[in-house]
Coordinates of N, CA, C and O in Angstrom, one line a residue:
K1 N 35.0 -51.8 42.3 CA 35.5 -50.9 41.1 C 34.2 -50.3 40.6 O 33.1 -50.9 40.5
T2 N 34.3 -49.1 40.1 CA 33.3 -48.4 39.4 C 33.5 -47.9 38.0 O 34.9 -47.8 37.8
G3 N 32.7 -47.7 37.2 CA 32.9 -47.0 35.8 C 33.0 -45.5 36.0 O 32.6 -45.0 37.0
T4 N 33.2 -44.8 34.8 CA 33.3 -43.4 34.9 C 32.4 -42.9 33.7 O 32.3 -43.5 32.8
V5 N 31.8 -41.6 33.9 CA 31.2 -41.0 32.9 C 31.6 -39.8 32.8 O 31.9 -38.9 33.7
T6 N 32.0 -39.3 31.6 CA 32.5 -38.0 31.2 C 31.6 -37.1 30.2 O 31.4 -37.8 29.2
L7 N 31.2 -35.9 30.3 CA 30.5 -35.2 29.5 C 31.2 -33.9 29.1 O 31.8 -33.2 30.0
T8 N 31.5 -33.7 27.8 CA 32.2 -32.5 27.4 C 31.4 -31.8 26.3 O 30.6 -32.5 25.6
S9 N 31.7 -30.6 25.9 CA 31.0 -29.9 24.8 C 32.1 -28.9 24.2 O 32.8 -28.2 25.0
N10 N 32.0 -28.9 22.9 CA 33.0 -27.9 22.2 C 32.2 -26.6 22.0 O 31.0 -26.5 22.2
A11 N 33.0 -25.8 21.4 CA 32.4 -24.4 21.2 C 31.3 -24.4 20.1 O 30.5 -23.5 20.1
Q12 N 31.1 -25.5 19.1 CA 30.2 -25.6 18.3 C 28.9 -26.4 18.8 O 27.9 -26.3 18.2
G13 N 29.0 -26.6 20.0 CA 27.9 -27.2 20.7 C 27.6 -28.7 20.5 O 26.8 -29.2 20.8
S14 N 28.6 -29.4 20.1 CA 28.6 -30.8 19.8 C 28.9 -31.4 21.3 O 30.0 -31.2 21.6
A15 N 28.0 -32.1 21.7 CA 28.1 -32.9 23.0 C 29.0 -34.2 22.6 O 28.7 -35.0 21.7
Q16 N 29.8 -34.5 23.7 CA 30.4 -35.7 23.6 C 30.4 -36.5 24.9 O 30.6 -35.8 25.9
I17 N 29.9 -37.7 25.0 CA 29.6 -38.5 26.2 C 30.5 -39.6 26.2 O 30.5 -40.4 25.1
Q18 N 31.1 -40.0 27.2 CA 31.9 -41.1 27.4 C 31.6 -42.0 28.5 O 31.2 -41.5 29.6
L19 N 31.3 -43.3 28.3 CA 31.1 -44.3 29.4 C 32.1 -45.3 29.4 O 32.4 -46.0 28.4
S20 N 32.8 -45.6 30.3 CA 33.9 -46.6 30.6 C 33.4 -47.9 31.3 O 32.7 -47.7 32.2
G21 N 33.9 -48.9 30.7 CA 33.4 -50.2 31.4 C 34.6 -50.6 32.2 O 35.7 -50.0 32.5
L22 N 34.4 -51.8 33.0 CA 35.4 -52.5 33.7 C 36.0 -53.6 33.1 O 35.4 -54.3 32.4
A23 N 37.5 -53.8 33.4 CA 38.1 -54.9 33.0 C 38.1 -56.1 33.7 O 37.8 -56.0 35.0
T24 N 38.0 -57.4 33.1 CA 38.2 -58.6 33.9 C 39.7 -59.0 33.8 O 40.3 -58.6 32.7
A25 N 40.0 -60.2 34.3 CA 41.5 -60.7 34.1 C 41.6 -61.0 32.7 O 40.9 -61.5 32.0
G26 N 42.8 -60.5 32.3 CA 43.2 -60.8 30.7 C 42.5 -60.1 29.8 O 42.9 -60.3 28.6
Q27 N 41.7 -59.1 30.1 CA 41.1 -58.4 29.1 C 41.2 -56.9 29.4 O 41.4 -56.5 30.6
T28 N 41.2 -56.0 28.4 CA 41.3 -54.6 28.5 C 40.0 -53.9 28.4 O 39.4 -54.0 27.4
A29 N 39.9 -53.0 29.4 CA 38.6 -52.2 29.2 C 38.7 -51.1 28.2 O 39.8 -50.7 27.9
T30 N 37.6 -50.7 27.6 CA 37.7 -49.8 26.6 C 36.5 -48.8 26.9 O 35.7 -48.9 27.7
S31 N 36.7 -47.7 26.3 CA 35.7 -46.5 26.6 C 35.2 -46.0 25.2 O 36.0 -46.0 24.1
T32 N 34.1 -45.7 25.1 CA 33.5 -45.2 23.8 C 32.9 -43.9 24.0 O 32.1 -43.8 24.8
L33 N 33.4 -43.1 23.1 CA 32.9 -41.6 23.2 C 32.2 -41.4 21.9 O 32.6 -41.7 20.8
L34 N 31.2 -40.8 22.0 CA 30.2 -40.4 20.9 C 29.8 -39.0 20.8 O 29.6 -38.3 21.6
G35 N 30.1 -38.5 19.5 CA 29.8 -37.2 19.0 C 28.8 -37.1 17.8 O 28.7 -38.0 17.1
A36 N 28.2 -35.9 17.7 CA 27.3 -35.7 16.7 C 27.5 -34.4 15.8 O 28.0 -33.6 16.5
A37 N 27.5 -34.5 14.5 CA 27.6 -33.3 13.8 C 26.5 -33.2 12.7 O 26.2 -34.2 12.1
P38 N 26.1 -32.1 12.4 CA 26.3 -30.7 12.9 C 25.6 -30.6 14.2 O 24.5 -30.7 14.3
G39 N 26.4 -30.2 15.3 CA 25.8 -30.2 16.7 C 24.9 -31.3 17.0 O 25.2 -32.5 16.7
N40 N 23.8 -31.0 17.6 CA 22.9 -32.1 18.0 C 21.5 -31.9 17.4 O 20.5 -32.4 18.0
S41 N 21.5 -31.4 16.2 CA 20.1 -31.3 15.5 C 20.4 -31.1 13.9 O 21.5 -30.7 13.6
S42 N 19.3 -31.5 13.3 CA 19.3 -31.2 11.7 C 17.9 -31.1 11.3 O 17.0 -31.2 12.1
V43 N 17.7 -31.0 10.0 CA 16.5 -30.9 9.4 C 16.4 -32.2 8.5 O 17.3 -32.7 8.1
Y44 N 15.2 -32.8 8.5 CA 14.9 -34.1 7.8 C 15.4 -34.1 6.4 O 15.3 -33.1 5.8
G45 N 16.3 -35.0 5.9 CA 16.9 -35.1 4.8 C 18.2 -34.5 4.6 O 19.2 -34.8 3.8
Q46 N 18.8 -33.8 5.8 CA 20.1 -33.3 5.8 C 20.9 -34.4 6.6 O 20.4 -35.1 7.4
A47 N 22.1 -34.5 6.1 CA 23.0 -35.6 6.8 C 23.4 -35.2 8.1 O 23.5 -34.1 8.5
A48 N 23.3 -36.2 8.9 CA 23.8 -36.2 10.4 C 24.9 -37.2 10.5 O 24.8 -38.3 10.0
T49 N 26.0 -36.8 11.2 CA 27.1 -37.8 11.3 C 27.4 -38.0 12.7 O 27.5 -37.1 13.5
F50 N 27.6 -39.3 13.0 CA 27.8 -39.7 14.5 C 29.2 -40.4 14.4 O 29.4 -41.4 13.5
T51 N 30.0 -40.0 15.2 CA 31.5 -40.5 15.3 C 31.7 -40.9 16.7 O 31.5 -40.3 17.6
A52 N 32.1 -42.3 16.8 CA 32.5 -42.9 17.9 C 34.0 -43.1 18.0 O 34.5 -43.4 17.0
T53 N 34.7 -42.6 19.2 CA 36.0 -43.0 19.3 C 36.2 -43.8 20.4 O 35.6 -43.7 21.5
V54 N 36.9 -44.9 20.1 CA 37.1 -46.0 21.1 C 38.7 -45.9 21.6 O 39.5 -46.1 20.8
T55 N 38.8 -45.9 22.9 CA 40.1 -46.1 23.4 C 40.3 -47.1 24.6 O 39.2 -47.6 25.1
A56 N 41.5 -47.5 24.8 CA 41.8 -48.3 26.0 C 43.0 -47.7 26.7 O 44.0 -47.6 26.1
N57 N 42.9 -47.5 27.9 CA 43.9 -46.8 28.7 C 44.4 -45.3 27.8 O 45.5 -45.2 27.9
G58 N 43.4 -44.6 27.3 CA 43.6 -43.4 26.6 C 44.3 -43.7 25.2 O 44.6 -42.6 24.6
V59 N 44.6 -44.9 24.8 CA 45.3 -45.0 23.5 C 44.1 -45.5 22.5 O 43.2 -46.5 23.0
P60 N 44.0 -45.1 21.4 CA 42.9 -45.5 20.3 C 43.1 -46.9 20.1 O 44.0 -47.7 19.9
V61 N 41.9 -47.6 20.0 CA 41.8 -48.9 19.7 C 41.6 -49.1 18.2 O 40.7 -48.4 17.7
L62 N 42.3 -50.0 17.5 CA 42.3 -50.1 16.0 C 41.7 -51.2 15.5 O 41.5 -51.3 14.2
A63 N 41.1 -52.2 16.4 CA 40.4 -53.3 15.7 C 39.0 -53.3 16.3 O 38.8 -53.0 17.5
G64 N 38.2 -54.0 15.6 CA 36.8 -54.1 15.9 C 35.9 -53.2 15.1 O 36.5 -52.4 14.1
S65 N 34.8 -53.1 15.6 CA 33.7 -52.1 14.8 C 32.7 -51.5 15.9 O 32.7 -51.9 17.1
V66 N 31.9 -50.6 15.4 CA 31.0 -50.0 16.2 C 29.7 -49.9 15.6 O 29.6 -49.9 14.3
S67 N 28.7 -50.2 16.4 CA 27.3 -50.3 15.9 C 26.5 -49.1 16.5 O 26.9 -48.7 17.6
F68 N 25.8 -48.4 15.9 CA 25.1 -47.2 16.2 C 23.5 -47.7 16.3 O 23.0 -48.4 15.5
L69 N 23.0 -47.1 17.5 CA 21.5 -47.5 17.7 C 20.6 -46.2 18.1 O 21.3 -45.5 18.9
D70 N 19.6 -46.1 17.6 CA 18.6 -45.1 18.1 C 17.9 -45.8 19.1 O 16.9 -46.8 18.9
T71 N 18.1 -45.5 20.4 CA 17.3 -46.2 21.5 C 15.9 -45.8 21.6 O 15.1 -46.6 22.3
V72 N 15.5 -44.7 20.9 CA 13.9 -44.3 21.0 C 13.3 -45.3 20.0 O 12.2 -45.7 20.5
S73 N 13.7 -45.5 18.9 CA 13.0 -46.4 17.9 C 13.4 -47.8 18.2 O 12.8 -48.7 17.6
G74 N 14.6 -48.1 18.6 CA 15.2 -49.4 18.6 C 15.7 -49.9 17.3 O 16.1 -51.1 17.1
L75 N 16.0 -48.9 16.5 CA 16.4 -49.2 15.0 C 17.8 -49.0 14.9 O 18.4 -47.9 15.5
P76 N 18.6 -49.8 14.2 CA 20.0 -49.5 14.0 C 20.2 -48.1 13.2 O 19.2 -47.8 12.4
V77 N 21.2 -47.4 13.3 CA 21.5 -46.3 12.6 C 22.7 -46.6 11.6 O 23.8 -46.6 12.1
G78 N 22.4 -46.9 10.4 CA 23.4 -47.4 9.3 C 23.9 -48.9 9.8 O 23.3 -49.5 10.6
M79 N 24.9 -49.3 9.2 CA 25.5 -50.5 9.3 C 26.7 -50.3 10.3 O 27.2 -49.2 10.5
P80 N 27.1 -51.4 10.9 CA 28.3 -51.3 11.8 C 29.5 -51.0 11.1 O 29.6 -51.3 9.8
Q81 N 30.3 -50.1 11.6 CA 31.4 -49.5 11.0 C 32.8 -49.9 11.5 O 32.8 -49.9 12.8
S82 N 33.8 -50.3 10.8 CA 35.1 -50.7 11.3 C 35.8 -49.5 11.9 O 35.7 -48.3 11.3
L83 N 36.6 -49.6 12.9 CA 37.4 -48.6 13.6 C 38.6 -48.3 12.5 O 39.1 -49.1 11.7
N84 N 38.9 -47.0 12.4 CA 40.1 -46.5 11.5 C 41.2 -46.5 12.5 O 41.3 -46.8 13.6
V85 N 42.4 -45.9 11.8 CA 43.7 -45.9 12.5 C 43.6 -44.9 13.6 O 44.6 -44.8 14.3
S86 N 42.6 -44.0 13.7 CA 42.4 -43.1 14.9 C 41.5 -43.7 16.0 O 41.2 -43.0 16.9
G87 N 41.1 -44.9 15.8 CA 40.2 -45.6 16.7 C 38.7 -44.9 16.7 O 38.1 -45.0 17.5
Q88 N 38.5 -44.5 15.5 CA 37.1 -43.9 15.3 C 36.5 -44.6 14.1 O 37.0 -45.3 13.2
A89 N 35.1 -44.5 14.3 CA 34.1 -45.0 13.3 C 33.0 -44.2 13.3 O 32.5 -43.6 14.4
S90 N 32.5 -43.8 12.0 CA 31.6 -42.8 11.8 C 30.4 -43.5 10.9 O 30.7 -44.3 10.0
V91 N 29.2 -42.8 11.2 CA 28.0 -43.4 10.2 C 27.3 -41.9 9.9 O 27.2 -41.2 10.8
T92 N 27.1 -41.9 8.6 CA 26.2 -40.5 8.1 C 24.9 -41.2 7.7 O 25.0 -42.1 6.9
I93 N 23.9 -40.3 8.1 CA 22.6 -40.8 7.7 C 21.7 -39.5 7.4 O 22.0 -38.6 8.1
K94 N 20.8 -39.6 6.4 CA 19.9 -38.6 6.0 C 18.5 -39.0 6.2 O 17.6 -38.2 6.0
T95 N 18.1 -40.2 6.8 CA 16.8 -40.6 6.8 C 16.2 -40.8 8.3 O 15.3 -41.4 8.5
L96 N 17.0 -40.1 9.4 CA 16.2 -40.1 10.6 C 14.9 -39.4 10.6 O 14.9 -38.2 10.1
A97 N 13.9 -39.9 11.2 CA 12.6 -39.3 11.1 C 12.7 -38.1 11.9 O 13.6 -37.8 12.8
A98 N 11.7 -37.1 11.6 CA 11.6 -35.9 12.4 C 11.2 -36.3 13.8 O 10.3 -37.1 14.0
G99 N 11.8 -35.6 14.7 CA 11.5 -35.8 16.2 C 12.8 -36.1 16.9 O 13.9 -35.8 16.4
G100 N 12.5 -36.5 18.1 CA 13.7 -36.7 18.9 C 14.4 -38.1 18.9 O 13.6 -39.1 18.7
H101 N 15.7 -38.2 19.0 CA 16.3 -39.4 18.8 C 17.5 -39.5 20.0 O 18.1 -38.4 20.3
N102 N 17.7 -40.6 20.5 CA 18.9 -40.9 21.4 C 19.8 -41.9 20.8 O 19.4 -43.1 20.6
I103 N 20.9 -41.4 20.4 CA 21.8 -42.4 19.6 C 22.8 -42.7 20.6 O 23.5 -42.0 21.2
E104 N 23.3 -44.3 20.5 CA 24.3 -44.6 21.2 C 25.2 -45.4 20.4 O 24.7 -46.0 19.3
A105 N 26.5 -45.6 20.8 CA 27.4 -46.4 20.0 C 27.9 -47.6 20.8 O 28.2 -47.5 22.1
T106 N 28.0 -48.7 20.3 CA 28.5 -49.9 20.9 C 29.7 -50.3 20.3 O 29.7 -50.6 19.0
Y107 N 30.7 -50.5 21.0 CA 32.1 -51.1 20.4 C 32.0 -52.6 20.4 O 31.7 -53.1 21.5
N108 N 32.0 -53.3 19.4 CA 32.0 -54.6 19.2 C 33.5 -55.2 19.2 O 34.2 -54.9 18.2
P109 N 34.0 -55.6 20.2 CA 35.4 -55.9 20.4 C 36.0 -57.1 19.7 O 35.3 -58.0 19.2
V110 N 37.3 -57.1 19.6 CA 38.1 -58.3 19.0 C 39.2 -58.4 20.0 O 39.6 -57.5 20.7
G111 N 39.8 -59.6 20.0 CA 41.0 -60.0 20.9 C 40.6 -59.9 22.3 O 39.5 -60.3 22.8
S112 N 41.5 -59.2 23.2 CA 41.4 -59.2 24.6 C 40.8 -58.0 25.0 O 40.6 -57.8 26.2
F113 N 40.1 -57.1 24.1 CA 39.4 -56.0 24.4 C 38.1 -56.4 24.9 O 37.2 -57.2 24.4
L114 N 37.6 -55.6 25.9 CA 36.1 -55.7 26.2 C 35.3 -54.7 25.5 O 35.8 -53.6 25.1
G115 N 34.2 -55.0 25.3 CA 33.1 -54.0 24.5 C 32.8 -52.9 25.6 O 33.0 -53.1 26.7
S116 N 32.4 -51.8 24.9 CA 31.8 -50.6 25.7 C 30.7 -50.1 24.9 O 30.6 -50.1 23.8
V117 N 29.9 -49.2 25.7 CA 28.8 -48.6 25.2 C 28.8 -47.2 25.5 O 29.0 -46.8 26.7
S118 N 28.7 -46.1 24.5 CA 28.6 -44.8 24.9 C 27.3 -44.4 25.6 O 26.2 -45.2 25.4
A119 N 27.2 -43.3 26.3 CA 26.0 -42.9 26.7 C 25.3 -42.3 25.5 O 25.8 -41.9 24.4
A120 N 23.9 -42.2 25.5 CA 23.3 -41.7 24.4 C 23.4 -40.2 24.1 O 23.5 -39.5 25.2
V121 N 23.5 -39.9 22.9 CA 23.6 -38.5 22.5 C 22.2 -38.1 22.0 O 21.7 -38.7 21.2
Q122 N 21.5 -37.1 22.6 CA 20.2 -36.6 22.1 C 20.4 -35.9 20.9 O 21.2 -35.0 20.8
F123 N 19.6 -36.2 19.9 CA 19.7 -35.5 18.6 C 18.2 -35.3 18.1 O 17.3 -36.2 18.2
S124 N 18.1 -34.1 17.5 CA 16.7 -33.6 17.2 C 16.6 -33.4 15.7 O 17.5 -32.7 15.2
V125 N 15.5 -34.0 15.0 CA 15.4 -33.6 13.7 C 14.3 -32.9 13.3 O 13.1 -33.3 13.8
S126 N 14.3 -31.8 12.8 CA 13.1 -31.0 12.5 C 12.6 -31.3 11.2 O 13.2 -31.8 10.2
P127 N 11.3 -31.3 11.0 CA 10.7 -31.6 9.6 C 11.2 -30.7 8.6 O 11.5 -29.5 8.9
V128 N 11.1 -31.1 7.3 CA 11.6 -30.4 6.3 C 10.5 -29.3 5.8 O 9.3 -29.7 6.0
T129 N 10.7 -28.2 5.3 CA 9.7 -27.3 5.0 C 9.2 -27.5 3.5 O 10.1 -27.6 2.7
L130 N 7.9 -27.7 3.4 CA 7.5 -28.1 2.0 C 6.7 -26.8 1.4 O 6.4 -25.9 2.2
T131 N 6.7 -26.8 0.2 CA 6.1 -25.5 -0.5 C 4.8 -25.8 -1.3 O 4.9 -26.8 -2.0
V132 N 3.8 -25.3 -1.0 CA 2.5 -25.4 -1.7 C 2.3 -24.5 -2.7 O 2.3 -23.2 -2.2
T133 N 2.1 -24.7 -4.0 CA 1.9 -23.7 -5.1 C 0.7 -24.0 -5.7 O 0.3 -25.1 -6.1
A134 N -0.3 -22.8 -5.8 CA -1.6 -23.0 -6.3 C -1.2 -22.9 -8.0 O -0.4 -22.2 -8.3
Q135 N -1.9 -23.7 -8.7 CA -1.8 -23.7 -10.1 C -2.7 -22.6 -10.7 O -3.8 -22.5 -10.2
N136 N -2.4 -22.0 -11.7 CA -3.1 -21.1 -12.5 C -4.4 -21.7 -13.0 O -4.3 -22.9 -13.4
A137 N -5.5 -21.0 -13.0 CA -6.8 -21.5 -13.5 C -7.5 -20.4 -14.3 O -7.3 -19.3 -14.1
T138 N -8.3 -20.9 -15.2 CA -9.2 -19.9 -15.9 C -10.6 -20.1 -15.9 O -10.9 -21.5 -15.7
S139 N -11.4 -19.2 -16.1 CA -13.0 -19.5 -16.1 C -13.4 -18.3 -17.0 O -13.0 -17.2 -17.0
G140 N -14.7 -18.7 -17.6 CA -15.2 -17.8 -18.5 C -16.1 -16.8 -17.7 O -16.5 -17.3 -16.6
V141 N -16.4 -15.7 -18.2 CA -17.4 -14.6 -17.6 C -18.7 -15.3 -17.3 O -19.2 -16.0 -18.3
G142 N -19.3 -15.3 -16.2 CA -20.5 -16.0 -15.9 C -20.4 -17.4 -15.5 O -21.4 -17.9 -15.1
A143 N -19.2 -17.9 -15.5 CA -19.2 -19.5 -15.1 C -18.7 -19.4 -13.8 O -18.0 -18.5 -13.3
A144 N -19.1 -20.6 -13.2 CA -18.5 -20.7 -11.8 C -17.0 -20.8 -11.8 O -16.4 -21.4 -12.8
P145 N -16.4 -20.5 -10.7 CA -14.8 -20.5 -10.7 C -14.4 -22.0 -10.8 O -15.2 -22.8 -10.4
P146 N -13.3 -22.1 -11.5 CA -12.8 -23.5 -11.5 C -12.3 -24.2 -10.3 O -12.2 -23.6 -9.3
V147 N -12.3 -25.4 -10.3 CA -11.7 -26.1 -9.2 C -10.1 -25.8 -9.0 O -9.4 -25.6 -10.0
L148 N -9.8 -25.3 -7.6 CA -8.3 -24.8 -7.4 C -7.6 -26.1 -7.1 O -7.9 -26.9 -6.4
I149 N -6.3 -26.1 -7.9 CA -5.5 -27.2 -7.7 C -4.1 -26.7 -7.3 O -3.6 -25.6 -7.6
Y150 N -3.4 -27.6 -6.6 CA -2.1 -27.2 -6.0 C -1.1 -28.3 -6.2 O -1.5 -29.4 -6.4
T151 N 0.2 -28.0 -6.0 CA 1.3 -29.0 -6.0 C 2.0 -28.8 -4.9 O 2.0 -27.6 -4.3
I152 N 2.7 -29.7 -4.3 CA 3.5 -29.5 -3.2 C 5.0 -29.9 -3.5 O 5.2 -31.0 -4.3
S153 N 6.1 -29.2 -3.2 CA 7.3 -29.6 -3.6 C 8.3 -29.4 -2.4 O 7.9 -28.9 -1.3
G154 N 9.4 -29.9 -2.5 CA 10.5 -29.9 -1.5 C 10.7 -31.2 -0.9 O 11.4 -31.2 0.3
F155 N 10.0 -32.3 -1.3 CA 10.2 -33.5 -0.7 C 11.6 -34.0 -0.8 O 12.4 -33.6 -1.7
V156 N 12.1 -34.8 0.2 CA 13.5 -35.4 0.2 C 13.3 -36.7 0.5 O 12.2 -37.3 0.9
N157 N 14.5 -37.5 0.2 CA 14.6 -39.0 0.5 C 13.6 -39.8 -0.3 O 13.2 -40.9 0.2
G158 N 13.1 -39.3 -1.3 CA 12.1 -40.2 -2.1 C 10.9 -40.0 -1.7 O 9.9 -40.8 -2.1
D159 N 10.5 -39.3 -0.6 CA 9.1 -39.1 -0.2 C 8.3 -38.4 -1.2 O 8.8 -37.6 -2.1
T160 N 7.0 -38.6 -1.1 CA 6.0 -38.1 -2.1 C 4.9 -37.5 -1.2 O 4.7 -37.4 -0.1
Q161 N 3.7 -36.9 -2.0 CA 2.8 -36.4 -1.3 C 2.0 -37.3 -0.4 O 1.3 -36.8 0.6
A162 N 2.2 -38.6 -0.5 CA 1.7 -39.5 0.3 C 2.0 -39.4 1.8 O 1.2 -39.8 2.6
V163 N 3.2 -38.9 2.1 CA 3.6 -38.6 3.5 C 2.9 -37.5 4.1 O 2.9 -37.3 5.4
V164 N 2.1 -36.5 3.4 CA 1.5 -35.4 3.8 C 0.3 -35.8 4.5 O -0.7 -36.5 4.0
S165 N 0.0 -35.2 5.8 CA -1.4 -35.5 6.3 C -2.2 -34.1 6.1 O -1.7 -33.1 6.2
G166 N -3.5 -34.3 5.7 CA -4.4 -33.0 5.6 C -3.9 -32.4 4.2 O -3.2 -33.1 3.4
A167 N -4.8 -31.4 3.9 CA -4.6 -30.7 2.7 C -4.7 -29.2 2.8 O -5.4 -28.7 3.7
P168 N -3.9 -28.4 2.0 CA -4.1 -27.0 2.1 C -5.5 -26.5 1.7 O -6.3 -27.2 0.8
S169 N -6.0 -25.3 2.0 CA -7.2 -24.6 1.7 C -6.9 -23.6 0.6 O -5.9 -22.7 0.8
L170 N -7.4 -23.6 -0.5 CA -7.3 -22.8 -1.6 C -8.5 -22.0 -1.7 O -9.5 -22.5 -2.0
T171 N -8.4 -20.6 -1.8 CA -9.6 -19.7 -2.1 C -9.1 -18.5 -3.0 O -7.9 -18.3 -3.2
T172 N -10.2 -18.1 -3.6 CA -9.9 -16.9 -4.6 C -11.2 -16.1 -4.4 O -12.3 -16.5 -4.0
S173 N -10.9 -14.7 -4.8 CA -12.0 -13.9 -4.7 C -12.9 -13.7 -5.9 O -13.9 -13.1 -6.0
A174 N -12.5 -14.5 -6.9 CA -13.2 -14.6 -8.2 C -14.5 -15.3 -8.0 O -14.6 -16.2 -7.3
T175 N -15.5 -14.8 -8.5 CA -17.0 -15.5 -8.3 C -17.5 -15.6 -9.8 O -16.7 -15.0 -10.8
S176 N -18.6 -16.1 -10.0 CA -19.3 -16.3 -11.4 C -19.6 -14.9 -11.9 O -19.8 -14.7 -13.1
S177 N -19.8 -13.9 -11.1 CA -20.1 -12.4 -11.4 C -18.9 -11.5 -11.5 O -19.0 -10.3 -11.8
S178 N -17.8 -12.1 -11.4 CA -16.4 -11.1 -11.4 C -16.2 -10.7 -12.8 O -16.5 -11.6 -13.7
P179 N -15.7 -9.4 -13.1 CA -15.5 -9.1 -14.3 C -14.1 -9.6 -14.8 O -13.3 -10.3 -14.0
V180 N -13.9 -9.5 -16.2 CA -12.6 -10.2 -16.7 C -11.4 -9.6 -15.9 O -11.4 -8.3 -15.7
G181 N -10.4 -10.4 -15.6 CA -9.3 -9.9 -14.8 C -8.5 -11.1 -14.2 O -9.0 -12.2 -14.3
S182 N -7.5 -10.7 -13.5 CA -6.8 -11.7 -12.7 C -7.1 -11.6 -11.2 O -7.2 -10.4 -10.7
Y183 N -7.2 -12.8 -10.6 CA -7.5 -12.8 -9.2 C -6.4 -13.7 -8.5 O -6.2 -14.7 -9.0
P184 N -6.2 -13.4 -7.4 CA -5.1 -14.1 -6.7 C -5.7 -15.4 -6.1 O -6.9 -15.4 -5.8
I185 N -5.1 -16.4 -6.0 CA -5.4 -17.7 -5.3 C -4.6 -17.7 -3.9 O -3.4 -17.7 -4.0
A186 N -5.3 -17.6 -2.8 CA -4.7 -17.8 -1.5 C -4.5 -19.3 -1.1 O -5.5 -20.0 -1.2
V187 N -3.4 -19.4 -0.6 CA -3.2 -20.9 0.1 C -3.0 -20.7 1.6 O -2.3 -19.9 1.9
A188 N -3.8 -21.6 2.2 CA -3.7 -21.5 3.7 C -3.6 -23.0 4.2 O -4.0 -23.9 3.4
Q189 N -3.1 -23.2 5.4 CA -3.1 -24.5 5.9 C -4.4 -24.9 6.6 O -5.2 -24.2 7.1

């Protein structure tokens, strides 16, 4: 006997992958189908929802739970979730790191059901865009320009400037011999 693998895609680009296991005497094989929303990508800090559907002989399985795993990092994605009356379990997470992830769902069976594991869904998380703002500065005529200071905003998930590598470059055309006036501060990476 062999198992089966089925791959489908809907109009919104959400991939669903199913891997079926084999039954032994007295036990019922299950299939776990995994989908991701929105599509197969998000931006860091935005919610990503993974939904597993568990069936046995085409009928929803109503007992047991599903664990979700990022096979790239080896870390669980949320806590195990109980199946609902549709045979589905979902986990929503906002803290997947920027980069590529392969998420799989494992059905943790009860009773006479066998466990099953979905094929991994590839999921990509883009970095969040941060904004660098130069703070206004003043200087007297004939004095050296002041030290230019910036702030960074747009952090999510409790992140702070500590997660930023490097620093922006701030420049101004103002010099110690510049006449009274306003001068722009340019921010570059």
